[in-house]
mmCIF file of C-alpha atoms and ligand atoms in Angstrom:
data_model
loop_
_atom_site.group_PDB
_atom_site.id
_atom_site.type_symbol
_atom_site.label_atom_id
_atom_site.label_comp_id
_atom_site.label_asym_id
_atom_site.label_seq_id
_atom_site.Cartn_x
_atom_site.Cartn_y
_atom_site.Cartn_z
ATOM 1 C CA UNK A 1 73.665 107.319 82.350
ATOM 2 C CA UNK A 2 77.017 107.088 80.500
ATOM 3 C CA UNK A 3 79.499 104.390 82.394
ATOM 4 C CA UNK A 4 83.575 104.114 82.367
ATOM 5 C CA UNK A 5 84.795 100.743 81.438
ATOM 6 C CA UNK A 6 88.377 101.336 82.491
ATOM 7 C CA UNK A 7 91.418 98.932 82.076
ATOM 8 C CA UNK A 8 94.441 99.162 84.472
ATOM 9 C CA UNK A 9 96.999 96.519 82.625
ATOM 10 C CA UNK A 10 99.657 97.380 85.351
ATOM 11 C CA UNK A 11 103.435 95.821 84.559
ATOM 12 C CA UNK A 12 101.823 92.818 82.588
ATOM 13 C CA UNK A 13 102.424 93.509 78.819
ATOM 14 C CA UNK A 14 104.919 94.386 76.835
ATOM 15 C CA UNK A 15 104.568 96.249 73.136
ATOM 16 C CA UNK A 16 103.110 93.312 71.143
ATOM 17 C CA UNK A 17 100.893 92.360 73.623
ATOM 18 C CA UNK A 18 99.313 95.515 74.240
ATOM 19 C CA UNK A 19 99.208 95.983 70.761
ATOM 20 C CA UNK A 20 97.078 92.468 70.754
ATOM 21 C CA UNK A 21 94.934 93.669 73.579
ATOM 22 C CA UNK A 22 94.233 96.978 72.371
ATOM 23 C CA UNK A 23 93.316 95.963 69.116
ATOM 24 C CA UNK A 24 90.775 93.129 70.206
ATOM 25 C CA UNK A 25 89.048 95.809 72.369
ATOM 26 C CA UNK A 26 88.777 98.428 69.672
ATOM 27 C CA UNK A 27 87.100 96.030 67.723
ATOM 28 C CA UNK A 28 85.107 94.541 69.818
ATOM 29 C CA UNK A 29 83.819 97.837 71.303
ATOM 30 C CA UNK A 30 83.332 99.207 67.915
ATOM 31 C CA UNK A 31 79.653 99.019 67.820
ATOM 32 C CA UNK A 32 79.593 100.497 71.651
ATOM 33 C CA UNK A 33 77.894 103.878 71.430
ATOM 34 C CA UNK A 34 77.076 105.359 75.100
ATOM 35 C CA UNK A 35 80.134 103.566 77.058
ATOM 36 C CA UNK A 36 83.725 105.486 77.244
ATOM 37 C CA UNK A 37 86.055 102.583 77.364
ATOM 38 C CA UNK A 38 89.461 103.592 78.251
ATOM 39 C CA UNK A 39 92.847 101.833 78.863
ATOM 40 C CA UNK A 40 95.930 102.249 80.658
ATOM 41 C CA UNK A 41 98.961 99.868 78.722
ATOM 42 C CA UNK A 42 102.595 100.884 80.690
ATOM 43 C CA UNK A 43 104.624 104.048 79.466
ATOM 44 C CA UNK A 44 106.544 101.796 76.940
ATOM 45 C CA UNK A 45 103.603 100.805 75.352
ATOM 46 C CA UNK A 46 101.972 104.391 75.063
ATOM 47 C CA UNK A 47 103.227 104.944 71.558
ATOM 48 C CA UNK A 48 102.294 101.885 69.703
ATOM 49 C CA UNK A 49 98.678 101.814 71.253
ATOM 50 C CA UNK A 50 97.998 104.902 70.386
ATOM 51 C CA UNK A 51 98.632 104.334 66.612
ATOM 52 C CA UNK A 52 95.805 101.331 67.439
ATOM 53 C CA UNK A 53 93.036 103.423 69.774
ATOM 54 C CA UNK A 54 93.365 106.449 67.104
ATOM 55 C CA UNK A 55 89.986 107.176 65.187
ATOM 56 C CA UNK A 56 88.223 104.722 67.848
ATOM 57 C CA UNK A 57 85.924 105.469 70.855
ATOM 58 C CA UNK A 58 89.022 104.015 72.804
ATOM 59 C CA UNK A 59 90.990 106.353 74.620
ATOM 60 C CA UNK A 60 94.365 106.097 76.325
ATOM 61 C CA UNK A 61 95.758 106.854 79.376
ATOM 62 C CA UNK A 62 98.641 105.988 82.110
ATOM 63 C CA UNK A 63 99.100 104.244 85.518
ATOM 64 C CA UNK A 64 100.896 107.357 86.921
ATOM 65 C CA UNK A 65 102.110 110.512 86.212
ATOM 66 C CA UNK A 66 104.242 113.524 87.138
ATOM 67 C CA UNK A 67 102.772 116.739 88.827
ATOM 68 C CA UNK A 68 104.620 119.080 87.165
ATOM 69 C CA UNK A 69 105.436 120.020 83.797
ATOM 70 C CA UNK A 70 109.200 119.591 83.739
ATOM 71 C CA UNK A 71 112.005 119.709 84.934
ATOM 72 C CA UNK A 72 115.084 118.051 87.409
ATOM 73 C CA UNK A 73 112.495 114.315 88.262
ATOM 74 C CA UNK A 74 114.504 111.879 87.465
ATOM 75 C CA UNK A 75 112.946 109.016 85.662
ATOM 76 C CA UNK A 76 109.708 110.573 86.019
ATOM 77 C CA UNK A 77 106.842 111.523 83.253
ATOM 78 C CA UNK A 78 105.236 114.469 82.711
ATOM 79 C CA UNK A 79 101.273 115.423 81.432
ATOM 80 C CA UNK A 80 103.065 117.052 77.982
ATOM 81 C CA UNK A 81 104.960 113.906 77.450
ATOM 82 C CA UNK A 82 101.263 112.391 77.434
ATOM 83 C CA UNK A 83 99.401 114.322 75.731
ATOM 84 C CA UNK A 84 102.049 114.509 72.900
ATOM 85 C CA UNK A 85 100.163 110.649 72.306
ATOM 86 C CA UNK A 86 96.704 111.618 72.528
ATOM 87 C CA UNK A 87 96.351 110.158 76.169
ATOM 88 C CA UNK A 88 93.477 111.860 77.867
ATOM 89 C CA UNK A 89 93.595 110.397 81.385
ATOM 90 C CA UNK A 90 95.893 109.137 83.895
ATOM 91 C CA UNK A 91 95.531 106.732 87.325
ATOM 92 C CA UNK A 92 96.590 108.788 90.124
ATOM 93 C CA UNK A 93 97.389 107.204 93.655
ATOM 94 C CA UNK A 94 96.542 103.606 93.099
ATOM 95 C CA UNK A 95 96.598 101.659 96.330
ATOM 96 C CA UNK A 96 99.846 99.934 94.403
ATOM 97 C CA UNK A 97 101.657 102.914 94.603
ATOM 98 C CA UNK A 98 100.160 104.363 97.623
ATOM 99 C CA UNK A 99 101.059 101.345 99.407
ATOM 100 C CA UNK A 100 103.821 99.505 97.717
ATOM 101 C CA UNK A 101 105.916 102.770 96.540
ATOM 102 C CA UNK A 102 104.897 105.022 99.142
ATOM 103 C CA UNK A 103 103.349 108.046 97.360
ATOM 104 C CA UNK A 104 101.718 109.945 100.244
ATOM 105 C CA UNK A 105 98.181 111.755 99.976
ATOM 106 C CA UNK A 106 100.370 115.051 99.810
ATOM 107 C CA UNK A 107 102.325 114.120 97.043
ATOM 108 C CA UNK A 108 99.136 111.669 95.324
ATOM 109 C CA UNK A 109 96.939 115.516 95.282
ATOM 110 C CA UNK A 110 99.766 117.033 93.712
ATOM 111 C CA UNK A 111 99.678 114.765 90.592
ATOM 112 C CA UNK A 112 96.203 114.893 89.875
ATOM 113 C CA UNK A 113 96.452 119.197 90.517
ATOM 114 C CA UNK A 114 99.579 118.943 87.776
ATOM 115 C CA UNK A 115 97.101 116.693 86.043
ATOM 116 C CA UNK A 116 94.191 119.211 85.860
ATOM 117 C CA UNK A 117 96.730 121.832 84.687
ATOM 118 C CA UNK A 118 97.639 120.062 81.505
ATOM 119 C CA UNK A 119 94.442 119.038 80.473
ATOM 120 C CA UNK A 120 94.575 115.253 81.798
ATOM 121 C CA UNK A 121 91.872 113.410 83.262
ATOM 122 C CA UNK A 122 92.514 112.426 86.869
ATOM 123 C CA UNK A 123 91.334 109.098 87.930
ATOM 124 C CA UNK A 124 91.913 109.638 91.428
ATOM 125 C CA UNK A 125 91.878 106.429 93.690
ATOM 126 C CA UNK A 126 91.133 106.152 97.503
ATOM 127 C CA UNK A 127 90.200 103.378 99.623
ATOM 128 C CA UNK A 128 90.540 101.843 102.773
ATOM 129 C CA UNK A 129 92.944 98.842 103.794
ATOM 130 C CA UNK A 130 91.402 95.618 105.480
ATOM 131 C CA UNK A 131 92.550 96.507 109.155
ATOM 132 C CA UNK A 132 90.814 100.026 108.848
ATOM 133 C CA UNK A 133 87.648 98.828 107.516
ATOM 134 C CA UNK A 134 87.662 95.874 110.707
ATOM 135 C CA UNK A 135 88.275 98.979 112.735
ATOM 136 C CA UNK A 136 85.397 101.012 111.522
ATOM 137 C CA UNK A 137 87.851 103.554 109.773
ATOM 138 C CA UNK A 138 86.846 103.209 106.271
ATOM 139 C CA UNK A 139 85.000 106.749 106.321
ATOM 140 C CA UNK A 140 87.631 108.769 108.101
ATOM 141 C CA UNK A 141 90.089 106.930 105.599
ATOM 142 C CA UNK A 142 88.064 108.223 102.382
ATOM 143 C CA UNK A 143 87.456 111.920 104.103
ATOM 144 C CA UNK A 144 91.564 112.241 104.337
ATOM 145 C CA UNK A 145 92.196 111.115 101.227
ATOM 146 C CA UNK A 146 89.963 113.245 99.560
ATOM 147 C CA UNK A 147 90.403 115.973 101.723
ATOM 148 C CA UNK A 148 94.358 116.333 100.474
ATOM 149 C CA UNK A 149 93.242 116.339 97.006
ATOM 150 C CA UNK A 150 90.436 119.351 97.679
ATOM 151 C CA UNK A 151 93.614 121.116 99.402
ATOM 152 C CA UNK A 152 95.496 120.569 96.491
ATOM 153 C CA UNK A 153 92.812 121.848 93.346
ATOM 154 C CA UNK A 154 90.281 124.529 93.068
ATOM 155 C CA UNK A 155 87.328 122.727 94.497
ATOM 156 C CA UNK A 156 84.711 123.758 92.227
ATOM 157 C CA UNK A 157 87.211 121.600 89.481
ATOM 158 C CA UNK A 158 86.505 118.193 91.457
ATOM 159 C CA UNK A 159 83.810 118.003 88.950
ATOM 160 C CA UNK A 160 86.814 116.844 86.200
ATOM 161 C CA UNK A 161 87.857 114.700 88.778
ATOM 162 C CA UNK A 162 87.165 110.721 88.266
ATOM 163 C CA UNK A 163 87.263 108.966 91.699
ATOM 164 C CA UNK A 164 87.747 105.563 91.653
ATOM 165 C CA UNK A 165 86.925 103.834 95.186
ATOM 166 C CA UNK A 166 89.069 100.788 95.411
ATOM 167 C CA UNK A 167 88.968 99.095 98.911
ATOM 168 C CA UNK A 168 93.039 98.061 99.004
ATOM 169 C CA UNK A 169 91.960 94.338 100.227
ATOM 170 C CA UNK A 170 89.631 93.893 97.127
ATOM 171 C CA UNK A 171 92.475 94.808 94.669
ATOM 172 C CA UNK A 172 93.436 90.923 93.023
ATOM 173 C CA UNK A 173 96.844 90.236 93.133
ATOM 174 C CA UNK A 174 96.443 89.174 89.234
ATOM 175 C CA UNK A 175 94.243 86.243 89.392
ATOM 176 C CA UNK A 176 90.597 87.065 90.833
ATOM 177 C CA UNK A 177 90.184 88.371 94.602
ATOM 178 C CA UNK A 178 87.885 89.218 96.988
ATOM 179 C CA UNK A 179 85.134 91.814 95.452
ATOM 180 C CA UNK A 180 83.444 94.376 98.168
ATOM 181 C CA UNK A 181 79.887 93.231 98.438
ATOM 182 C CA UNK A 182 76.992 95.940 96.792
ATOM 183 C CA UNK A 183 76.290 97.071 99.989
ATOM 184 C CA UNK A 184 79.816 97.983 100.890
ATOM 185 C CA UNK A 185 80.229 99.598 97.837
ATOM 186 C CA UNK A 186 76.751 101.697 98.116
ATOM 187 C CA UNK A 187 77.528 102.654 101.141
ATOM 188 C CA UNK A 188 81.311 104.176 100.507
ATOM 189 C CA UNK A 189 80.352 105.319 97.101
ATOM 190 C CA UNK A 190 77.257 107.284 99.312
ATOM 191 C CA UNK A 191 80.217 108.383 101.596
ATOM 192 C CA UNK A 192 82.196 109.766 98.694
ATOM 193 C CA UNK A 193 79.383 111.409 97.358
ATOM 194 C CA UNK A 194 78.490 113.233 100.047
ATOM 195 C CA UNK A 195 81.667 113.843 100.939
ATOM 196 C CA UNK A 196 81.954 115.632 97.546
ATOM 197 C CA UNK A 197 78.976 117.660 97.782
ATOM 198 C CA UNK A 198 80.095 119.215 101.524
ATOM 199 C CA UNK A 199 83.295 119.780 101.106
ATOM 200 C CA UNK A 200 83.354 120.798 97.306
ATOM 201 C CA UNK A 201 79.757 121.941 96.452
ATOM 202 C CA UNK A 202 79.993 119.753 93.377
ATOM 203 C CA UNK A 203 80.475 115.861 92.611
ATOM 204 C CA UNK A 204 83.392 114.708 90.656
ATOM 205 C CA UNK A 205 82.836 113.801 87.133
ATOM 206 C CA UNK A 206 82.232 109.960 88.398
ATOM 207 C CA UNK A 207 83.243 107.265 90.566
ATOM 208 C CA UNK A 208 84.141 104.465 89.754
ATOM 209 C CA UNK A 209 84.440 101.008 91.855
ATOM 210 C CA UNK A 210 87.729 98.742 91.634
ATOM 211 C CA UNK A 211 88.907 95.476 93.155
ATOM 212 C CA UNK A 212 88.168 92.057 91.254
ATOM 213 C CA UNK A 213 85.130 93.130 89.102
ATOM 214 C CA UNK A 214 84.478 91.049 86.601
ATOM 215 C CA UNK A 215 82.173 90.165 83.583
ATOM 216 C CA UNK A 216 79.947 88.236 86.421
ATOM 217 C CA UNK A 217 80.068 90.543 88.615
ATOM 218 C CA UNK A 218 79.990 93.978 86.828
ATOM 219 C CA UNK A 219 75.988 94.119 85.735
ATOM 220 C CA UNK A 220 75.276 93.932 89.431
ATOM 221 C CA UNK A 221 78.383 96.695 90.422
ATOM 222 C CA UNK A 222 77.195 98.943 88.309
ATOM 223 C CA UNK A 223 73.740 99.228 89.313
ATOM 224 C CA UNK A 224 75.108 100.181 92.595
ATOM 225 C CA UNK A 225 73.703 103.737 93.175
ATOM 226 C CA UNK A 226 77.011 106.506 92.634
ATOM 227 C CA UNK A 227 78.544 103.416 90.583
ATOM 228 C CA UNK A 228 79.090 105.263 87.639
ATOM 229 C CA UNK A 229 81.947 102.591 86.141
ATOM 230 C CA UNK A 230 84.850 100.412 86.717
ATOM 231 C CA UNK A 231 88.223 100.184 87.270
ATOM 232 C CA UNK A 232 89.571 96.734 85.982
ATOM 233 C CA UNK A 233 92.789 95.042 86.657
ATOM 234 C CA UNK A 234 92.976 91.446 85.968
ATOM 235 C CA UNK A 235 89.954 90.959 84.023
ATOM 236 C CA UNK A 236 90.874 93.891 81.540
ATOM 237 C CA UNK A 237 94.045 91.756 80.274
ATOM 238 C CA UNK A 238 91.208 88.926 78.756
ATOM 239 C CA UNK A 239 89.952 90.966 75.754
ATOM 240 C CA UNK A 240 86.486 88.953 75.699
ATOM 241 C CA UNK A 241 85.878 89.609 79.431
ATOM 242 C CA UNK A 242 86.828 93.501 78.815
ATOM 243 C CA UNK A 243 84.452 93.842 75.822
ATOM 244 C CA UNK A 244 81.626 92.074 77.806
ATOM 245 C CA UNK A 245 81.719 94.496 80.573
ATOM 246 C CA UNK A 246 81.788 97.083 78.064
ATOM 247 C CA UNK A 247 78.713 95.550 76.928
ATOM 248 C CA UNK A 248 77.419 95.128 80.053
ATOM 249 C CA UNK A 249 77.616 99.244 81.022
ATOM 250 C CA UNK A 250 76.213 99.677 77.561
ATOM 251 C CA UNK A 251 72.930 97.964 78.609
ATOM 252 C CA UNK A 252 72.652 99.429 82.063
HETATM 253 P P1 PGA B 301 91.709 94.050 89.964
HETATM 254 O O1 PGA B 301 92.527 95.428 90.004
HETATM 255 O O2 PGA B 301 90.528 94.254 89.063
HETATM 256 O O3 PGA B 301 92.694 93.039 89.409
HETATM 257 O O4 PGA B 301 91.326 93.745 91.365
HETATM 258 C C1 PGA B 301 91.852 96.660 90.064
HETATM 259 C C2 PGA B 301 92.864 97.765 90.178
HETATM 260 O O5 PGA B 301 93.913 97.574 90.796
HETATM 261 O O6 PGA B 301 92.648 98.860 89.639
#
């Protein structure tokens, strides 16, 4: 089965860098043929990366976006803006702005409704935070999450959805954190799913794990039943360790 390889380069590059960076994984993803690799530089550094992904099985995305199309949101972006540059997906509701900028599930489901509207990709993310996994929350945690977003679309259009399950605590703080063990991860991805299929009728179009994967730990996430990919923070900013998890989803 076809896996995401996804890069989420956060506020770490500016316009040369990501230039760098996106060039490196173009070519050394070039000979890829089943993977979709897919990268998310900052707003600033849309433009310029897209000039380097064009042509290539590399495709483009955000960390955020607006719901709607325009209008009176101050120094906000909308889905034309993106796909005026080719960008096909966008993060929606990372834990980082879930947590850190307060974006609630309400207005999280929203964006990735606005998203489906304008013909970008949704990587929706949902997870739980330390204290509610200790507290035996973790499912009730997912079912909310995902429950605003099934309020917010037509259900039977989860299946353009990407979920990306990304237990807050595993998320690395830049350098390397704690990853969820396989059988965490089976068991919320096996939540999700199910989840999916009762409240939707349909799975989304994958789900992907996120928090400190790595090229030595990736083979082993992804063959994870309902692991259909990853999301990649740190580790996507190293173009050789990028392009060998690429590598790695290509074998699996
Ligand atoms: P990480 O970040 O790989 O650095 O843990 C993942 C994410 O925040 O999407």
């Amino acid at each position: 089965m076809k896996k995401y390889i996804v890069g989420n380069w956060k506020m770490n590059l500016g316009e040369q860098d990501s230039v760098a960076l996106a060039q490196a994984i173009v070519n050394g993803t070039k000979n890829l043929s089943q993977t979709e690799v897919w990268i998310a530089p900052s707003f600033l550094s849309i433009p310029a990366v897209a000039k380097v992904v064009k042509g290539s099985r590399v495709q483009i995305g955000t960390q955020n976006v607006h719901g709607e199309p325009k209008g009176t949101f101050t120094g906000e972006v909308s889905c034309s803006m993106l796909n005026d540059f080719g960008c096909t997906f966008s993060l929606i509701g990372h834990s980082e702005r879930r947590w850190v900028l307060g974006e609630s599930d309400t207005v999280v489901a929203r964006k990735a409704a606005g998203a489906l509207e304008q013909g970008i990709t949704p990587i929706f993310c949902i997870g739980e935070s330390l204290e509610e996994r200790k507290r035996g929350l973790t499912q009730e945690v997912l079912r909310v999450q995902l429950t605003a977003l099934l309020e917010a679309i037509p259900k039977p259009q989860l299946k353009d959805v990407i979920l990306a399950y990304e237990p807050r605590w595993a998320i690395s703080d830049g350098s390397v954190g704690t990853v969820a063990t396989p059988e965490m991860i089976k068991e919320a991805h096996e939540i999700v799913y199910k989840l999916c299929l009762d409240a939707a009728g349909v799975p989304p179009k994958a789900i992907l794990y996120g928090g400190s994967a790595t090229d030595k730990n990736v083979a082993e996430i992804l063959s994870v039943p309902h692991v259909d990919g990853a999301l990649i923070g740190g580790a996507s900013l190293k173009p050789d360790s990028f392009n060998k998890m690429a590598e790695i989803a290509e074998g699996q």
